Short mmCIF file of C-alpha atoms in Angstrom, two decimals:
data_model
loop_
_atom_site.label_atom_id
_atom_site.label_comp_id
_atom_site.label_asym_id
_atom_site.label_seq_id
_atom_site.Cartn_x
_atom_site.Cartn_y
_atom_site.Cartn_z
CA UNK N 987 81.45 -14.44 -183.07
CA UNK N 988 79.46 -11.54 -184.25
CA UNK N 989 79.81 -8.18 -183.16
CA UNK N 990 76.82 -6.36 -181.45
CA UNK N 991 76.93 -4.38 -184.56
CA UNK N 992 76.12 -7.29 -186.40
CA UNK N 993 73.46 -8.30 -184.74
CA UNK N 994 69.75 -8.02 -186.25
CA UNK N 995 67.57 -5.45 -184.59
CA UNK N 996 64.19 -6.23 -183.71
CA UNK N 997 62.19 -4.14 -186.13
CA UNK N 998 64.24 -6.60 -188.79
CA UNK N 999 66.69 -4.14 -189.77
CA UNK N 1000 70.37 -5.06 -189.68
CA UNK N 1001 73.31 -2.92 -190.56
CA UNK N 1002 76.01 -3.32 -193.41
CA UNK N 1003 73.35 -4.71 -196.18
CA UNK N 1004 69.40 -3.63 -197.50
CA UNK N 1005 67.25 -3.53 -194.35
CA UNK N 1006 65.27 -6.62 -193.60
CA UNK N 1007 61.52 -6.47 -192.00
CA UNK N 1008 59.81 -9.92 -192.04
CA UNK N 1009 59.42 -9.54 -188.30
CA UNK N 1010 58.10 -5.76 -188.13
CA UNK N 1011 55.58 -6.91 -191.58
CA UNK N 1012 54.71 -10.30 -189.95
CA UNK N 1013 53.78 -8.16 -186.78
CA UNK N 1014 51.72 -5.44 -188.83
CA UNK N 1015 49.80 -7.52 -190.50
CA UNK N 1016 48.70 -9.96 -187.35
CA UNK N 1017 47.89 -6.53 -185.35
CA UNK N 1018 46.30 -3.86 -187.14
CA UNK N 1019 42.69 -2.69 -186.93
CA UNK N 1020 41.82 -1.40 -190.21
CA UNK N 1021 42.24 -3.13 -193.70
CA UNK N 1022 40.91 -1.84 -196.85
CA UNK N 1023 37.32 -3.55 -197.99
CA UNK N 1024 36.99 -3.94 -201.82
CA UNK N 1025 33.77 -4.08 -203.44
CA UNK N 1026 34.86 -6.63 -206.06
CA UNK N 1027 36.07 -9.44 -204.24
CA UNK N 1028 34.50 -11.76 -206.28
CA UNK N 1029 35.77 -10.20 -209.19
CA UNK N 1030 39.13 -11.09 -210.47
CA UNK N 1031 41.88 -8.83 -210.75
CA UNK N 1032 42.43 -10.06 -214.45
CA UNK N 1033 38.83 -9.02 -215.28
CA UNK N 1034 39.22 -5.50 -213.43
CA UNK N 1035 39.12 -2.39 -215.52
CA UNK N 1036 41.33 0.96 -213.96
CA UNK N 1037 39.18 3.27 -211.72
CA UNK N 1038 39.19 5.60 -214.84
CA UNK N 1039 37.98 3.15 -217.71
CA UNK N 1040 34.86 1.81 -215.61
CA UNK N 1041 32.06 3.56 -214.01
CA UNK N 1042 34.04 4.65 -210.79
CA UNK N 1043 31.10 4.43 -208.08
CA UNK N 1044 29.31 1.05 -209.45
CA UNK N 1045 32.67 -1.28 -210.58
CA UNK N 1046 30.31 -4.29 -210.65
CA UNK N 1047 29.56 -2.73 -214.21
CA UNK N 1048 32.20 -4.03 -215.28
CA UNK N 1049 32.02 -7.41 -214.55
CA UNK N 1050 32.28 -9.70 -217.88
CA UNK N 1051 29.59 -12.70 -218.24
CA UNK N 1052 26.26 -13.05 -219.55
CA UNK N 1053 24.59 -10.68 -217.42
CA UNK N 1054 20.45 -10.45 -218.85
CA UNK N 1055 20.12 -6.51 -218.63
CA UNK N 1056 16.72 -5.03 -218.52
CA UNK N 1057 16.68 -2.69 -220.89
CA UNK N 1058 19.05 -4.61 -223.20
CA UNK N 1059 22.33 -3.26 -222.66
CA UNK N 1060 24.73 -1.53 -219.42
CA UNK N 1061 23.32 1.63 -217.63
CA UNK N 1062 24.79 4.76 -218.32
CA UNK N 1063 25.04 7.05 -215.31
CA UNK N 1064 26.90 9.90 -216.79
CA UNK N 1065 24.08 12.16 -215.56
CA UNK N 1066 23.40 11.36 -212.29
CA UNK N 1067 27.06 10.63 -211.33
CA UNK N 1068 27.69 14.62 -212.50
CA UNK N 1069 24.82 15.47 -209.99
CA UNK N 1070 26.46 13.82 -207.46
CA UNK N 1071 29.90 15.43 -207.72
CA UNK N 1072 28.02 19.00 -207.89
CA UNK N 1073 26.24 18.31 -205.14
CA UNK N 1074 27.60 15.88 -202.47
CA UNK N 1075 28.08 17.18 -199.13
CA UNK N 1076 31.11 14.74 -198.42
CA UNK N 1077 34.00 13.61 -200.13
CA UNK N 1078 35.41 10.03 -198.60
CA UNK N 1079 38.94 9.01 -199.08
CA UNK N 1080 39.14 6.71 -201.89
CA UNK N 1081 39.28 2.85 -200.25
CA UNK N 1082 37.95 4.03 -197.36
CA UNK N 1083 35.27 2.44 -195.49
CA UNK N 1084 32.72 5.20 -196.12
CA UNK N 1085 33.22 5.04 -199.83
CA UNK N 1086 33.30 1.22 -199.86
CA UNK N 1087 29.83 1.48 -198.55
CA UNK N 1088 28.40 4.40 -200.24
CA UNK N 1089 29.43 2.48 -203.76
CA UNK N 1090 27.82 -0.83 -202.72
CA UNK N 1091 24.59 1.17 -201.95
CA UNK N 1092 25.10 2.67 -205.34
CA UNK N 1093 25.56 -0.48 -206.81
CA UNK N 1094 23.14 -2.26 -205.17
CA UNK N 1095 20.10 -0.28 -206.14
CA UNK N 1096 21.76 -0.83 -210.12
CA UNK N 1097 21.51 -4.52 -210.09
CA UNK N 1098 17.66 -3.93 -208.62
CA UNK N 1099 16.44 -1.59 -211.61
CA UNK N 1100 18.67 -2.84 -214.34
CA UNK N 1101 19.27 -6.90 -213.39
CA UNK N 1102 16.51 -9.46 -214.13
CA UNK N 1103 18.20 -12.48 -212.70
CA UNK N 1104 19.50 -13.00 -209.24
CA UNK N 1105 21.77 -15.07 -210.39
CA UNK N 1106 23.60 -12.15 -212.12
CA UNK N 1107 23.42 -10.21 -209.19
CA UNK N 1108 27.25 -9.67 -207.23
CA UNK N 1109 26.36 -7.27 -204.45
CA UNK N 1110 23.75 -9.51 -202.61
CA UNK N 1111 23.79 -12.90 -200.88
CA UNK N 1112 20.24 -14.21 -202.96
CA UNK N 1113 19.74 -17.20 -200.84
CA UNK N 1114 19.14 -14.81 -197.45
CA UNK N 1115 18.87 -11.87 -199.03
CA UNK N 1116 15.83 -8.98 -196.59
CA UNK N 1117 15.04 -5.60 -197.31
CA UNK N 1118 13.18 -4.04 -194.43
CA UNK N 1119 12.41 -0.46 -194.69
CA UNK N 1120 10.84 1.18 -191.76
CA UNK N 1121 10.69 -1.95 -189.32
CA UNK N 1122 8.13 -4.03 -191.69
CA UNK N 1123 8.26 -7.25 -192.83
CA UNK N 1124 11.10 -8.00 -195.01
CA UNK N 1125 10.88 -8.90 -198.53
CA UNK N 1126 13.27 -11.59 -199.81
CA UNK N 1127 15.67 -10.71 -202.92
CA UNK N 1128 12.90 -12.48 -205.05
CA UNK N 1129 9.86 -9.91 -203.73
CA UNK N 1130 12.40 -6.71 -204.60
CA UNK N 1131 13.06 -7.40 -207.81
CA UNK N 1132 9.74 -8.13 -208.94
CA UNK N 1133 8.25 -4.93 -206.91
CA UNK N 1134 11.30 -2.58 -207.91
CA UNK N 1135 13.24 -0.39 -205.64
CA UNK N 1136 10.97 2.54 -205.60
CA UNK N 1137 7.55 0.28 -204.80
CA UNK N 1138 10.22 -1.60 -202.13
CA UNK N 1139 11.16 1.32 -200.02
CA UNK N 1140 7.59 3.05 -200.59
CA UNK N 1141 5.23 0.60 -199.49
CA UNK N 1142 3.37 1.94 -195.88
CA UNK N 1143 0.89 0.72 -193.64
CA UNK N 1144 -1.06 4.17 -194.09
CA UNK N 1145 -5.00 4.03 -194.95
CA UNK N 1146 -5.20 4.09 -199.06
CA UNK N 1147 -6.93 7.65 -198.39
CA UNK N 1148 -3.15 8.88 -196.44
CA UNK N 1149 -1.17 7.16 -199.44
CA UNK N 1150 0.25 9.96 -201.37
CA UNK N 1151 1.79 6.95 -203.82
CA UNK N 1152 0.36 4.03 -203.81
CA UNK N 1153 3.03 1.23 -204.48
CA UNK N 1154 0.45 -1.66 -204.78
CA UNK N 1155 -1.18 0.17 -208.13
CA UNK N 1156 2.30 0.83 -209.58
CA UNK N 1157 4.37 -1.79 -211.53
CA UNK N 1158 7.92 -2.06 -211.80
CA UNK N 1159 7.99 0.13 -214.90
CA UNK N 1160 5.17 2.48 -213.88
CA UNK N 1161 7.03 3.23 -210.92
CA UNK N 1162 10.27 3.97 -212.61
CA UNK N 1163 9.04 5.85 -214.84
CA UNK N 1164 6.92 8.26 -212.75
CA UNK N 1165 10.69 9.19 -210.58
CA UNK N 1166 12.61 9.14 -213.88
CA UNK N 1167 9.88 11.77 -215.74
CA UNK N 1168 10.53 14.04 -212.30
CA UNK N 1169 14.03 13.58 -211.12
CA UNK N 1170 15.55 13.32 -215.43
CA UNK N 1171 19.72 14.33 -214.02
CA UNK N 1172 18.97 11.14 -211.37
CA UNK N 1173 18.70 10.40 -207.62
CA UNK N 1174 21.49 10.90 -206.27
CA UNK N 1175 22.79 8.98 -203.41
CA UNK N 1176 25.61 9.95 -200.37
CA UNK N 1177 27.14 8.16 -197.48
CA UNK N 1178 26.82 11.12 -194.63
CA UNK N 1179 28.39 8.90 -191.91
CA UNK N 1180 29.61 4.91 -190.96
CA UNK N 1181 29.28 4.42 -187.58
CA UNK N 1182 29.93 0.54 -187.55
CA UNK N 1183 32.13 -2.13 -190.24
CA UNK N 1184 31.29 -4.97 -190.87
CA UNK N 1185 29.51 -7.49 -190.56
CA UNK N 1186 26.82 -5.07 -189.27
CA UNK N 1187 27.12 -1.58 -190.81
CA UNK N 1188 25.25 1.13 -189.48
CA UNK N 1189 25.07 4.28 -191.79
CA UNK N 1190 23.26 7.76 -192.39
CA UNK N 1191 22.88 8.64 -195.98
CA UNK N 1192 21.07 11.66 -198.18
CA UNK N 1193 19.19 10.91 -201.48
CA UNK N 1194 18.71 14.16 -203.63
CA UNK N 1195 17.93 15.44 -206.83
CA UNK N 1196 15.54 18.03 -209.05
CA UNK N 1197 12.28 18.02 -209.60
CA UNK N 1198 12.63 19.17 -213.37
CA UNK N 1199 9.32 16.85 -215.18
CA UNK N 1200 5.96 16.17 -213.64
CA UNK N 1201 4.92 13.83 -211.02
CA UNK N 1202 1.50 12.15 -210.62
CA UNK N 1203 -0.36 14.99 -212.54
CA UNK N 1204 1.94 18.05 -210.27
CA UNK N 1205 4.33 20.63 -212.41
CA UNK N 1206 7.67 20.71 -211.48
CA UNK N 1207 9.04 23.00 -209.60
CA UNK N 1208 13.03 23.40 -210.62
CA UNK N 1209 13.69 22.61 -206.92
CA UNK N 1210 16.02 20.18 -205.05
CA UNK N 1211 13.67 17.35 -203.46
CA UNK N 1212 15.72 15.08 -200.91
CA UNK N 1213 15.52 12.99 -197.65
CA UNK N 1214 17.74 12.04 -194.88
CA UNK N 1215 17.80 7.93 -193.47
CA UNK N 1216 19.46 5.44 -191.61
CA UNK N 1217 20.45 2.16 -192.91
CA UNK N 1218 22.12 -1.13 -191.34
CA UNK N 1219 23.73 -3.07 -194.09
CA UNK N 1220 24.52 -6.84 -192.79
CA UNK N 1221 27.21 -8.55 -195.23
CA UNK N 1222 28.85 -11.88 -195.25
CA UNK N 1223 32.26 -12.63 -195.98
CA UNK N 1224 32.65 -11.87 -199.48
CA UNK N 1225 30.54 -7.93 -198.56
CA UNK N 1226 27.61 -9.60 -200.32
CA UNK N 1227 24.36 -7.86 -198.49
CA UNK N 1228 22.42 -10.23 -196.41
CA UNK N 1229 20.25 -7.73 -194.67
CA UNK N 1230 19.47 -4.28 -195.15
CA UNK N 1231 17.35 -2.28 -193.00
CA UNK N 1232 15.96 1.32 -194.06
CA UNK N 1233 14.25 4.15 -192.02
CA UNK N 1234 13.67 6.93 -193.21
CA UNK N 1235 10.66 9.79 -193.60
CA UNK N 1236 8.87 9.25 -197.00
CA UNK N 1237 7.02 12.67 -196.14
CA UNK N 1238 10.30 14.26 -196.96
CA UNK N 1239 10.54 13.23 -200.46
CA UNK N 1240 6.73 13.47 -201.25
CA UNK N 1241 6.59 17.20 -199.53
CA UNK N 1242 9.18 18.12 -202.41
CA UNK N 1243 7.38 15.90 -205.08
CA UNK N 1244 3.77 17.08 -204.65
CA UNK N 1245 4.50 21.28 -204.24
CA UNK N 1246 4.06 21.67 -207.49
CA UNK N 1247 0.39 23.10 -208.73
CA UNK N 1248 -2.04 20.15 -210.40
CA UNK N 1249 -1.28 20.48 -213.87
CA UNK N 1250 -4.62 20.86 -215.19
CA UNK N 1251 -4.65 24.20 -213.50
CA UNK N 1252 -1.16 24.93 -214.73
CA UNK N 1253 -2.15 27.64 -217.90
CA UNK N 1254 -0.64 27.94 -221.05
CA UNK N 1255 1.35 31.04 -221.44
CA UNK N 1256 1.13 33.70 -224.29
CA UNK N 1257 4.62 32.31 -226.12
CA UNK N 1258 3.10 28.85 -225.94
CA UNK N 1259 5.21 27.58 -222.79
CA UNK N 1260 3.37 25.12 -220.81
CA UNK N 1261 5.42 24.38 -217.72
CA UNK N 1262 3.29 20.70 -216.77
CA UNK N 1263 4.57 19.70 -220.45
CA UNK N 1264 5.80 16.33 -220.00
CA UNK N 1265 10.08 16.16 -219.42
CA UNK N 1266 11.36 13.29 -221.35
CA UNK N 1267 14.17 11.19 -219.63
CA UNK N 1268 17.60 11.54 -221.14
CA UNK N 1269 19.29 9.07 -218.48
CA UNK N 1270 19.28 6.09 -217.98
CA UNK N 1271 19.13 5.17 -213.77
#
């Protein structure tokens, strides 16, 4: 007969060999509250570059298939991920659910503006796919892509005479264009707060960056331009977004956007300057 000695504890250790703890383990894992989400769940680990070798915020990039890009080729986001390192307000534990969420953002809004099939898409469920952005109708996965982010989370129910941008005249590339010519180092996007996981996430977020080239005809002005939102990000079991739903102030951006004089009254120094002259865009968003 055993000693008490002998005897295995309950945690799973026992004494006179290597501690043992399928019990304490088998109990951890049926109890706790908190597991780490991944945003590349349906991305094997065999096809999974290290955090340093891929873009670090957007790790769909590296996903390996015949993905159709837009412009040809992968993004580059070398710029704008530099402006967001100088300039976020909050740094998230990596694996935490605040990060998980702010890089899904970020890598949602890359499959919209460099994607042009659904069916490459990993960060959305296509079949019941709604954006709604400031309690309007929602457009379908189909509706965003074809609009573009920017004409998606701009369109308003304001007279045509209120509009200061008017998302119906603007294509997909028009509207690019016009916020890459103003914003050239990027957009930037943060996760300020998570109050909610999943399957309903409820989040506050900041969107920032410099308006360094002209806008609609209006010299830039060197300063930061950025807004403040809410968001509720509905996922299914794989974290693919079903729903999201935007609010946000688009006077906030466009208050930034528009202080800048008319540039046909902007005059030509001496030394030849002109400061409306046209910024070329050196990233790629």
């Amino acid at each position: 007969m055993a000693s008490s000695a002998d005897a295995p504890l309950e945690s799973g250790l026992s004494y006179g060999g290597p501690p043992i703890f399928d019990t304490v383990n088998k109990l951890f894992e049926e109890g706790r509250t908190h597991r780490q989400l991944s945003l590349t769940l349906s991305t094997s680990k065999a096809n999974m570059a290290t955090r340093e070798e891929r873009d670090k915020y957007r790790s769909v990039l590296n996903d390996v298939g015949e993905v159709q890009w837009r412009y040809g080729h992968p993004p580059a986001f070398d710029l704008v991920n530099q402006l967001f390192e100088e300039g976020q307000t909050k740094v998230w534990p990596e694996g935490s659910l605040e990060e998980t969420v702010q890089n899904a953002i970020k890598s949602w809004e890359m499959e919209f503006s460099h994607k042009i099939r659904l069916q490459d898409f990993k960060t959305i469920n296509p079949d019941k796919f709604k954006l709604f952005v400031n309690g309007r109708e929602g457009l379908s996965a189909e509706e965003t892509l074809r609009l573009g982010s920017y004409n998606a989370l701009l369109k308003t129910s304001l007279p045509g005479e209120f509009q200061y941008y008017k998302p119906e005249e603007e294509s997909f590339e028009s509207s690019h264009d016009a916020f890459r010519s103003a914003l050239p180092r990027g957009f930037a996007f943060e996760i300020l707060s998570v109050y909610s996981g999943p399957p309903n996430i409820a989040f506050k977020f900041r969107h920032w960056g410099y308006f360094e080239g002209d806008f609609k005809s209006h010299a830039p002005t060197g300063e930061m331009v950025q807004f403040l939102g809410l968001g509720v990000l509905k996922v299914d079991e794989l974290l693919r977004a079903e729903e999201i739903e935007i609010y946000y102030d688009p006077g906030e951006l466009f208050g930034g956007l528009l202080k800048g004089p008319p540039i046909l009254e902007t005059k030509t120094t001496d030394s030849g300057d002109n400061t409306a002259e046209k910024h070329g865009c050196p990233f790629t968003h």
